[in-house]
Coordinates of C-alpha atoms in Angstrom, one line a residue:
Chain Y
M284 CA -14.5 -3.4 7.8
S285 CA -12.3 -6.5 6.7
S286 CA -9.3 -7.4 7.8
D287 CA -8.1 -9.1 4.7
P288 CA -4.7 -7.7 4.2
A289 CA -6.0 -7.2 0.3
R290 CA -8.3 -5.0 0.9
L291 CA -6.9 -1.7 1.3
G292 CA -7.4 0.8 4.5
A293 CA -8.2 4.1 2.7
S294 CA -11.4 2.9 1.0
F295 CA -14.1 1.2 3.9
R296 CA -16.5 4.4 4.9
D297 CA -18.8 3.9 1.7
P298 CA -20.8 1.2 0.8
S299 CA -20.4 1.4 -3.0
G300 CA -17.3 -0.6 -3.1
Y301 CA -13.8 -0.2 -2.6
L302 CA -10.2 -1.3 -3.5
F303 CA -8.0 -4.2 -3.1
Q304 CA -5.3 -5.4 -4.9
R305 CA -3.9 -8.8 -6.4
D306 CA -0.9 -9.5 -7.7
G307 CA 0.2 -6.2 -7.4
R308 CA -2.3 -4.8 -9.2
L309 CA -4.9 -2.4 -8.1
Y310 CA -8.3 -3.0 -8.7
R311 CA -12.0 -1.3 -7.0
Q312 CA -14.8 -3.7 -6.5
V313 CA -18.2 -1.9 -7.6
N314 CA -20.5 -3.3 -5.3
R315 CA -24.7 -4.2 -6.3
A316 CA -25.6 -1.6 -4.1
Y317 CA -24.0 1.3 -6.3
Q318 CA -25.0 -0.8 -9.5
A319 CA -27.7 2.2 -11.3
D320 CA -25.4 5.2 -10.2
F321 CA -22.3 3.3 -11.5
D322 CA -24.0 2.6 -14.7
R323 CA -25.1 6.2 -14.6
L324 CA -22.0 7.5 -14.7
L325 CA -21.4 6.0 -17.5
T326 CA -24.7 6.0 -20.0
S327 CA -25.1 9.9 -19.2
G328 CA -21.5 10.4 -21.1
L329 CA -20.3 12.5 -17.4
Y330 CA -17.3 9.2 -16.9
D331 CA -16.4 10.6 -20.6
E332 CA -17.0 14.1 -20.2
L333 CA -14.6 14.1 -16.6
V334 CA -11.9 11.6 -17.7
N335 CA -11.1 13.9 -21.1
A336 CA -11.2 17.2 -18.6
G337 CA -8.6 15.3 -17.2
L338 CA -10.8 15.5 -13.8
L339 CA -11.4 11.8 -13.4
I340 CA -9.2 9.0 -13.1
R341 CA -9.2 6.7 -15.9
H342 CA -10.3 3.3 -15.2
T343 CA -11.0 -0.3 -17.2
E344 CA -13.4 -2.9 -17.1
S345 CA -11.5 -5.7 -15.7
G346 CA -12.5 -9.1 -16.3
A347 CA -10.9 -10.2 -12.9
A348 CA -13.4 -11.9 -10.6
P349 CA -15.1 -9.9 -7.4
H350 CA -13.0 -9.8 -4.0
D351 CA -16.4 -10.4 -3.0
P352 CA -18.4 -11.9 -4.9
S353 CA -21.3 -11.8 -2.6
L354 CA -21.4 -8.0 -3.0
G355 CA -19.4 -7.7 -6.2
Y356 CA -21.2 -5.7 -9.5
R357 CA -18.0 -4.7 -11.5
V358 CA -14.5 -4.7 -10.9
I359 CA -12.9 -1.9 -12.4
E360 CA -9.0 -1.2 -12.7
P361 CA -8.3 2.6 -12.0
E362 CA -5.5 4.2 -13.9
P363 CA -2.4 3.6 -11.5
V364 CA -1.4 6.9 -10.1
P365 CA 2.8 6.8 -9.2
F366 CA 2.7 8.7 -5.7
I367 CA -0.4 9.2 -3.3
S368 CA -0.3 12.4 -1.4
Y369 CA -2.2 14.1 1.1
P370 CA -4.0 17.1 1.7
Y371 CA -1.1 18.0 4.8
E372 CA 1.7 17.8 2.4
W373 CA 0.3 20.2 -0.3
S374 CA 1.2 23.1 -0.6
F375 CA -1.9 26.8 -0.6
G376 CA -1.9 26.5 -3.9
Q377 CA -2.0 22.7 -4.3
L378 CA -5.3 22.7 -2.2
Q379 CA -6.7 25.5 -3.7
A380 CA -6.6 23.7 -7.0
A381 CA -8.5 20.1 -5.3
A382 CA -10.9 22.2 -4.0
L383 CA -11.4 23.9 -7.4
A384 CA -11.3 20.7 -9.4
T385 CA -13.8 19.6 -6.5
L386 CA -16.5 22.0 -7.4
E387 CA -15.8 21.9 -11.4
I388 CA -17.1 18.2 -11.3
Q389 CA -19.9 19.0 -9.3
K390 CA -20.6 21.3 -11.7
R391 CA -20.4 19.1 -14.4
A392 CA -22.1 16.4 -13.0
L393 CA -25.2 18.7 -11.7
A394 CA -25.4 19.4 -16.1
K395 CA -25.8 15.6 -16.2
G396 CA -28.0 14.9 -13.7
M397 CA -25.8 13.7 -11.2
S398 CA -24.5 15.1 -8.1
L399 CA -21.3 14.3 -5.9
K400 CA -21.8 12.0 -3.1
D401 CA -18.8 13.2 -1.1
S402 CA -16.4 15.7 -1.5
S403 CA -13.4 14.5 0.7
A404 CA -10.1 16.1 -0.6
Y405 CA -8.1 12.4 -0.2
N406 CA -10.5 11.7 -2.9
I407 CA -8.1 14.0 -4.9
Q408 CA -5.0 13.2 -6.3
F409 CA -2.8 15.1 -8.6
H410 CA -2.0 13.4 -11.5
R411 CA 0.1 14.3 -14.4
G412 CA 0.8 17.5 -12.5
R413 CA -2.9 17.8 -12.1
P414 CA -5.4 17.4 -9.1
V415 CA -8.1 14.6 -10.8
L416 CA -10.5 12.4 -8.8
I417 CA -9.5 8.9 -8.1
D418 CA -13.2 7.9 -6.3
T419 CA -15.2 6.8 -9.3
L420 CA -17.7 6.0 -7.0
S421 CA -18.7 9.2 -5.6
F422 CA -21.3 10.2 -8.0
E423 CA -25.0 9.6 -7.3
A424 CA -27.8 10.8 -8.9
Y425 CA -29.1 14.3 -8.6
R426 CA -33.0 14.3 -7.0
E427 CA -34.3 17.7 -7.9
G428 CA -34.6 19.8 -4.6
E429 CA -32.4 18.0 -2.3
P430 CA -29.6 19.9 -0.6
W431 CA -25.5 19.2 -1.3
D432 CA -24.4 16.8 1.6
A433 CA -21.4 16.9 0.7
Y434 CA -21.3 20.8 1.5
R435 CA -20.2 20.4 5.2
Q436 CA -16.7 18.2 4.5
F437 CA -16.3 20.2 1.4
C438 CA -16.4 23.6 4.0
Q439 CA -14.2 21.2 6.6
H440 CA -11.7 20.2 3.9
F441 CA -11.0 22.5 1.6
L442 CA -12.7 26.7 2.3
A443 CA -11.6 26.4 6.2
P444 CA -7.8 25.0 5.9
L445 CA -7.7 27.3 3.2
A446 CA -9.3 30.6 4.9
L447 CA -6.7 29.7 8.0
M448 CA -3.9 29.3 5.6
A449 CA -4.9 32.9 3.9
H450 CA -6.0 34.9 6.6
T451 CA -4.0 33.3 10.1
D452 CA -1.3 31.5 9.4
I453 CA 0.2 29.3 6.5
R454 CA 1.1 26.2 8.8
L455 CA -2.4 26.3 10.1
G456 CA -2.9 23.4 6.8
Q457 CA -0.9 21.2 9.0
L458 CA -4.5 20.9 11.3
L459 CA -5.3 18.3 8.9
R460 CA -3.1 15.7 9.4
V461 CA -4.5 16.3 12.7
Y462 CA -8.0 16.4 12.1
I463 CA -8.6 13.5 9.4
D464 CA -12.3 14.7 8.5
G465 CA -11.1 18.4 7.8
I466 CA -11.1 21.3 10.1
P467 CA -14.0 21.4 12.5
L468 CA -15.6 24.6 11.6
D469 CA -16.3 25.9 15.3
L470 CA -12.0 26.1 15.6
A471 CA -11.5 27.4 12.0
S472 CA -14.3 30.2 13.4
R473 CA -12.2 30.6 16.9
L474 CA -8.7 30.4 14.8
L475 CA -9.7 33.2 11.7
P476 CA -9.5 36.8 12.4
R477 CA -12.2 38.9 12.9
K478 CA -12.3 41.2 9.7
T479 CA -13.5 37.5 8.0
R480 CA -17.1 38.0 9.1
L481 CA -17.1 40.9 7.2
S482 CA -17.4 38.5 3.8
F483 CA -20.4 37.3 3.4
S484 CA -19.0 34.3 1.8
L485 CA -16.4 33.5 4.9
L486 CA -19.4 34.7 7.3
S487 CA -22.1 31.7 5.9
H488 CA -19.7 29.3 5.2
L489 CA -17.4 28.9 8.0
H490 CA -18.9 31.4 11.3
L491 CA -22.2 31.0 10.7
H492 CA -22.2 27.2 9.5
A493 CA -20.1 26.8 12.8
A494 CA -23.0 27.9 14.4
S495 CA -25.6 26.3 12.9
Q496 CA -23.8 23.3 13.8
K497 CA -23.4 24.2 17.5
R498 CA -27.1 25.2 18.2
Y499 CA -28.6 21.7 16.4
A500 CA -25.8 19.7 17.8
D501 CA -28.0 17.8 20.4
K502 CA -31.3 18.2 18.3
I503 CA -33.0 16.3 16.2
V504 CA -34.8 17.9 13.4
D505 CA -38.0 16.6 11.0
R506 CA -37.6 17.2 7.7
K507 CA -41.1 16.9 6.9
Q508 CA -40.9 20.2 9.1
V509 CA -38.6 21.8 7.1
R510 CA -40.7 23.1 4.1
R511 CA -37.6 24.4 2.3
R512 CA -36.1 23.0 -0.8
M513 CA -33.1 23.7 -2.4
S514 CA -33.9 24.7 -6.6
R515 CA -31.3 23.9 -8.9
T516 CA -30.3 27.8 -9.3
S517 CA -29.6 27.7 -5.4
F518 CA -27.7 24.8 -5.7
L519 CA -26.1 26.5 -9.0
G520 CA -26.0 29.6 -6.6
L521 CA -24.2 27.7 -3.8
I522 CA -20.8 25.3 -6.4
D523 CA -20.3 28.9 -7.8
N524 CA -20.3 31.0 -4.5
L525 CA -18.2 28.5 -2.9
A526 CA -15.9 28.4 -6.1
S527 CA -15.3 32.2 -6.2
T528 CA -14.7 31.9 -2.3
T529 CA -12.3 29.2 -2.7
R530 CA -10.4 31.6 -5.4
N531 CA -10.6 34.9 -3.7
L532 CA -8.4 33.4 -1.1
T533 CA -5.0 34.3 -1.9
W534 CA -1.5 34.0 0.1
K535 CA 1.7 35.3 -1.1
P536 CA 4.8 32.9 -0.3
A537 CA 7.4 35.2 1.0
G538 CA 9.0 35.9 4.5
T539 CA 10.0 32.3 5.0
E540 CA 12.8 30.3 5.5
W541 CA 13.5 29.4 1.8
G542 CA 11.7 31.6 -0.5
S543 CA 15.0 33.3 -1.3
Y544 CA 17.3 30.7 -1.1
Y545 CA 18.6 30.5 -4.7
T546 CA 19.2 34.3 -4.1
V547 CA 21.9 33.7 -0.9
H548 CA 23.2 30.3 -1.2
N549 CA 26.9 30.5 -2.0
Y550 CA 27.3 28.8 -5.2
T551 CA 29.3 30.8 -8.1
Q552 CA 27.8 30.4 -11.5
A553 CA 29.9 27.7 -12.4
G554 CA 30.1 25.9 -9.2
L555 CA 26.3 25.5 -10.4
A556 CA 26.5 24.7 -13.6
H557 CA 28.5 21.6 -12.3
K558 CA 26.2 20.8 -9.9
Q559 CA 24.0 20.3 -12.1
Q560 CA 26.0 18.3 -14.7
V561 CA 26.7 16.2 -11.7
V562 CA 23.0 15.8 -11.2
D563 CA 22.9 14.5 -14.5
R564 CA 25.4 12.2 -14.7
F565 CA 23.7 10.6 -11.7
L566 CA 20.5 10.3 -13.2
D567 CA 22.0 8.5 -16.3
L568 CA 23.9 5.7 -14.0
S569 CA 21.1 5.5 -12.1
T570 CA 17.9 5.4 -14.8
P571 CA 15.2 5.8 -11.9
Q572 CA 11.9 5.3 -12.9
T573 CA 10.7 7.4 -9.9
V574 CA 13.3 10.6 -7.8
W575 CA 12.8 11.6 -4.2
D576 CA 13.9 15.3 -4.2
L577 CA 15.1 15.6 -0.4
G578 CA 14.8 19.5 0.9
A579 CA 14.1 20.4 -3.2
N580 CA 13.6 24.2 -2.5
T581 CA 12.1 25.2 -5.6
G582 CA 12.8 22.3 -7.7
L583 CA 15.8 24.0 -9.7
F584 CA 17.7 20.4 -9.5
S585 CA 14.2 17.6 -8.9
Q586 CA 13.8 19.4 -12.7
Q587 CA 16.3 17.8 -14.2
A588 CA 14.6 14.7 -13.5
S589 CA 11.5 15.7 -14.1
R590 CA 11.9 17.0 -17.8
R591 CA 13.4 13.3 -18.4
G592 CA 10.1 12.3 -17.8
I593 CA 11.0 10.2 -14.5
A594 CA 7.6 10.5 -11.9
T595 CA 9.8 13.2 -9.4
V596 CA 8.6 13.8 -5.7
A597 CA 9.9 17.5 -4.3
F598 CA 9.9 17.5 -0.7
D599 CA 10.3 20.9 1.7
I600 CA 9.7 22.0 4.7
D601 CA 8.9 25.0 4.2
P602 CA 5.6 25.9 2.2
A603 CA 6.8 28.8 0.3
A604 CA 9.0 27.0 -1.6
V605 CA 6.9 24.4 -2.7
E606 CA 4.1 26.5 -3.5
L607 CA 6.6 28.3 -5.7
N608 CA 7.9 25.0 -7.1
Y609 CA 4.3 24.2 -7.7
R610 CA 3.2 27.6 -9.6
D611 CA 6.4 27.0 -11.7
S612 CA 5.2 23.5 -12.3
T613 CA 2.2 24.1 -13.4
S614 CA 2.9 27.0 -15.7
R615 CA 5.4 24.6 -17.2
A616 CA 2.7 22.0 -17.4
D617 CA 4.9 19.7 -16.0
A618 CA 3.0 16.3 -15.5
H619 CA 6.2 14.8 -13.5
M620 CA 6.7 17.0 -11.1
L621 CA 5.2 17.1 -8.1
P622 CA 6.3 19.3 -4.8
L623 CA 5.1 18.6 -1.3
V624 CA 5.7 19.7 1.9
S625 CA 7.7 17.9 4.4
D626 CA 9.4 17.9 7.9
L627 CA 11.6 15.4 7.1
T628 CA 12.6 15.2 10.8
N629 CA 8.9 14.5 11.3
P630 CA 7.7 12.5 7.9
S631 CA 4.1 11.8 7.9
P632 CA 3.0 8.8 9.7
A633 CA 0.5 6.3 9.3
L634 CA -2.9 7.9 10.3
G635 CA -6.6 7.0 10.2
W636 CA -8.5 3.9 11.9
S637 CA -6.1 1.3 12.3
N638 CA -3.4 3.8 11.7
R639 CA -4.3 2.5 7.7
E640 CA -6.1 5.3 6.3
R641 CA -3.2 7.3 5.5
M642 CA 0.4 5.7 4.2
S643 CA 3.5 7.2 6.8
L644 CA 5.9 8.4 4.1
L645 CA 8.0 4.8 4.2
D646 CA 4.9 3.3 3.4
R647 CA 5.2 4.9 0.1
A648 CA 9.0 4.1 -0.5
P649 CA 10.7 2.6 -2.6
A650 CA 11.7 5.4 -4.9
D651 CA 14.1 4.3 -7.6
A652 CA 16.9 6.9 -6.1
V653 CA 16.8 10.2 -4.5
L654 CA 19.1 13.4 -4.2
A655 CA 20.2 14.7 -0.6
L656 CA 21.7 18.0 -2.2
A657 CA 22.9 20.0 1.0
L658 CA 20.8 18.7 3.3
V659 CA 23.3 16.8 5.3
H660 CA 24.6 19.8 7.3
H661 CA 20.7 20.5 8.1
L662 CA 19.9 17.1 9.3
A663 CA 23.9 16.6 11.0
I664 CA 24.3 20.1 12.8
G665 CA 20.8 21.3 12.6
N666 CA 19.1 18.5 14.5
N667 CA 22.0 16.8 16.1
L668 CA 21.4 13.4 13.9
P669 CA 24.3 11.4 13.7
L670 CA 25.7 10.5 10.4
P671 CA 25.4 6.8 10.9
E672 CA 21.3 7.8 11.6
V673 CA 21.1 9.6 8.6
A674 CA 22.8 7.3 6.2
R675 CA 20.0 4.3 7.6
F676 CA 17.3 6.7 7.1
F677 CA 18.4 7.5 3.4
S678 CA 19.2 3.6 2.9
Q679 CA 15.4 2.8 3.5
L680 CA 14.2 5.3 1.1
A681 CA 15.5 3.8 -2.3
P682 CA 19.0 2.3 -3.8
W683 CA 20.2 4.9 -5.2
L684 CA 21.6 7.8 -3.9
L685 CA 22.6 11.7 -4.7
V686 CA 24.6 12.8 -1.2
E687 CA 26.2 16.6 -1.0
F688 CA 28.6 16.6 2.2
V689 CA 29.1 20.3 3.5
P690 CA 32.2 20.6 5.7
K691 CA 32.5 22.7 8.8
R692 CA 34.4 25.0 6.8
D693 CA 32.1 26.3 4.6
S694 CA 30.2 29.3 5.2
Q695 CA 26.7 28.1 5.5
V696 CA 27.9 25.3 8.5
Q697 CA 29.5 28.0 10.0
R698 CA 27.0 29.9 10.2
M699 CA 24.8 27.0 11.7
L700 CA 27.3 26.7 14.4
A701 CA 28.7 30.4 15.4
T702 CA 25.7 30.1 18.0
R703 CA 26.2 26.6 19.5
V704 CA 29.4 24.4 20.7
D705 CA 30.5 22.5 18.3
I706 CA 29.7 19.1 19.9
F707 CA 30.0 17.1 16.3
D708 CA 33.7 15.6 16.1
R709 CA 32.3 12.5 13.5
Y710 CA 31.3 15.5 11.1
D711 CA 34.2 14.9 8.3
R712 CA 34.8 13.5 5.1
P713 CA 36.0 10.2 7.1
G714 CA 33.2 10.4 9.1
F715 CA 30.6 10.4 6.4
E716 CA 32.2 8.1 4.2
L717 CA 32.3 5.0 7.4
A718 CA 28.3 6.2 7.7
F719 CA 27.3 5.7 4.1
G720 CA 30.0 3.4 3.8
Q721 CA 27.5 0.7 5.6
H722 CA 24.6 1.0 3.7
Y723 CA 26.0 1.8 0.3
R724 CA 28.8 1.8 -2.3
I725 CA 30.6 5.1 -3.3
E726 CA 30.3 5.1 -7.2
E727 CA 32.0 8.1 -7.4
A728 CA 32.9 11.3 -5.1
I729 CA 32.8 14.6 -7.4
D730 CA 34.5 17.5 -5.5
L731 CA 32.2 21.1 -6.9
Q732 CA 33.8 23.4 -8.5
D733 CA 34.9 27.1 -6.2
S734 CA 33.4 25.3 -3.3
E735 CA 34.3 23.3 -0.4
R736 CA 31.5 20.7 -0.9
T737 CA 31.7 16.8 -2.3
L738 CA 29.0 15.2 -4.0
Y739 CA 28.6 11.4 -3.7
L740 CA 27.1 9.0 -6.2
L741 CA 25.7 5.9 -4.1
Q742 CA 24.3 2.7 -4.5
R743 CA 23.4 0.6 -2.2
S744 CA 24.8 -2.2 -1.5
Chain B
M206 CA -39.0 17.2 17.7
H207 CA -39.8 14.1 15.9
L208 CA -37.3 11.4 14.0
L209 CA -34.7 12.1 12.2
T210 CA -35.0 11.5 8.6
L211 CA -33.1 14.1 7.2
L212 CA -30.9 11.2 5.6
R213 CA -31.8 9.3 2.6
P214 CA -31.3 6.1 3.1
A215 CA -28.3 6.2 0.2
A216 CA -26.5 9.0 1.7
Y217 CA -23.7 7.7 3.8
L218 CA -22.5 10.5 5.2
D219 CA -24.2 12.6 7.4
P220 CA -24.4 15.9 6.4
G221 CA -25.1 17.2 9.8
S222 CA -28.6 19.2 10.9
G223 CA -26.8 22.6 11.4
S224 CA -25.1 22.2 8.2
Y225 CA -27.9 21.1 6.3
L226 CA -30.3 24.1 7.8
L227 CA -27.7 26.7 7.3
Q228 CA -27.1 25.3 3.3
L229 CA -30.5 25.7 2.6
L230 CA -30.9 29.3 4.1
V231 CA -27.1 30.6 1.9
A232 CA -28.3 28.6 -1.3
A233 CA -31.6 30.0 -0.8
V234 CA -29.6 33.7 -1.2
L235 CA -26.8 32.7 -3.7
G236 CA -29.7 30.9 -5.7
A237 CA -31.8 34.5 -5.9
G238 CA -28.5 36.6 -6.3
L239 CA -27.5 34.0 -9.5
A240 CA -31.5 34.3 -10.6
V241 CA -31.5 38.1 -10.4
R242 CA -28.5 38.5 -12.4
M243 CA -29.5 35.9 -15.0
Y244 CA -32.7 38.2 -15.7
W245 CA -31.1 41.4 -15.4
G246 CA -28.6 39.6 -18.5
R247 CA -31.1 38.9 -20.4
I248 CA -33.5 42.3 -19.4
K249 CA -29.7 44.1 -20.5
T250 CA -29.7 42.0 -23.7
I251 CA -33.5 42.8 -25.1
F252 CA -32.9 46.6 -24.7
G253 CA -29.3 45.9 -26.7
R254 CA -26.6 46.1 -24.2
K255 CA -25.1 42.7 -24.8
N256 CA -23.2 41.9 -21.8
P257 CA -20.8 38.7 -22.8
D258 CA -20.6 37.6 -19.9
E259 CA -24.0 37.2 -19.6
L260 CA -24.8 36.2 -22.6
T261 CA -27.3 32.0 -22.4
E262 CA -27.5 30.0 -25.3
N263 CA -31.1 29.8 -24.7
P264 CA -32.6 33.1 -23.8
T265 CA -36.2 31.3 -23.4
D266 CA -34.6 29.3 -20.7
K267 CA -35.7 29.6 -17.5
P268 CA -32.9 30.1 -14.7
D269 CA -33.8 26.7 -13.1
E270 CA -32.5 24.9 -16.1
L271 CA -29.9 26.6 -16.6
T272 CA -26.7 25.1 -15.9
D273 CA -24.1 27.5 -17.3
K274 CA -22.0 28.9 -15.0
P275 CA -23.3 32.4 -14.6
D276 CA -20.1 35.6 -14.6
E277 CA -18.5 35.7 -11.3
Q278 CA -19.2 38.3 -8.6

């Protein structure tokens, strides 16, 4: 791997090419080693078909010079994706949609005489609200009789986490953060309940697959002794079965922390309408291109941004809230909303080789504006974070901030303080204004109707 | 056991021996199932019982050449 900082840390394993940046623009070098497959992707009509179906990222042929002329065949410029997200930040439905997109792409590729040579979940990004393959160099010529090289990767990146989330515990999706090449199948097999062995598909793709890996782990297999080849019908049968297995895994978002937040929160109708007016006022004032809504719940307020065509990322710690937001956004065909699971007290770190393969949350900042509604009391009182520390963190994320201060008198805070000693002397409006005043200028402070709460419209000073 | 020759030179992912062999086995079963469903669909068509899910554009195709999506299980 090159240590050239222009070369991106996420693409170095595949010798077909890699991503690099020049003058603030993102390019992908196609290596000569990949020339035949790249040309086939275009001449077979597969590229056009997939791009028109919204399954593959569009690119333009760039006249830019190759990053490494000794290797380069072409340089392409892919359409930029506003926010790069990772499988450990997706809700169940998002990972499932990404899996189904991968299989649909593979099926269409086979019909055009090509095949996916990898099936990494990291090759899928949510773009305009839909899962899209961003690695244009993932295709190779299909060779009759050859099995799918990416089968193991598909099971580890998609099937194992989905099965664990559906059958064992939704939180096990977080294992993807630990295992960067997908969940080891022996681990998935051990964690899944026995009943999953009664399903032919889960038994085969996960349990027997794990056993077979274990059995052949230290054996060298001579292909000449393996007489069996995989016919095209078998290949299609496999892809179809993986798709129906993926579709049949379900998870119902219920019973987690915030699923019913909007029915138990303490705003009156008028109070809620007023809060929405203030959000609109803030968006008018800050005119952002990108918004991060922190603690977005099911995205009620994030929608006010996404409806304006602003690229909006709606973070929440609760996978049920994120799932509901994703389903709702999909049903509204909202092309600008990206709901993601994130614990702000422990945001996604930089991961992988050299800590450069997957970006931390802060690596992906700044946005133009941040919404932090009904959040600060959770950080300050629920997590003992001093207000100056909260203000400093927010100031790294965006130049504009709409933040809600919830005083101790508020019933939500009273509930949080009911079981603990109140050690928060500085948790009041003057303390809040002092802390945030270190980083921001207060443009407006608006007291919410029918409530003790205050909304601050802040601009970084 | 002889040389490890599972990998084509162009393949950069290791399919894994265990995964490779298991895949051959599972795909053979699923391929057979798919073929049976295809033929069954055609037999029903021949006897005039059309199943709209199993219609293929060209009923003379061999299943090996079919790329249409078969019906779901």
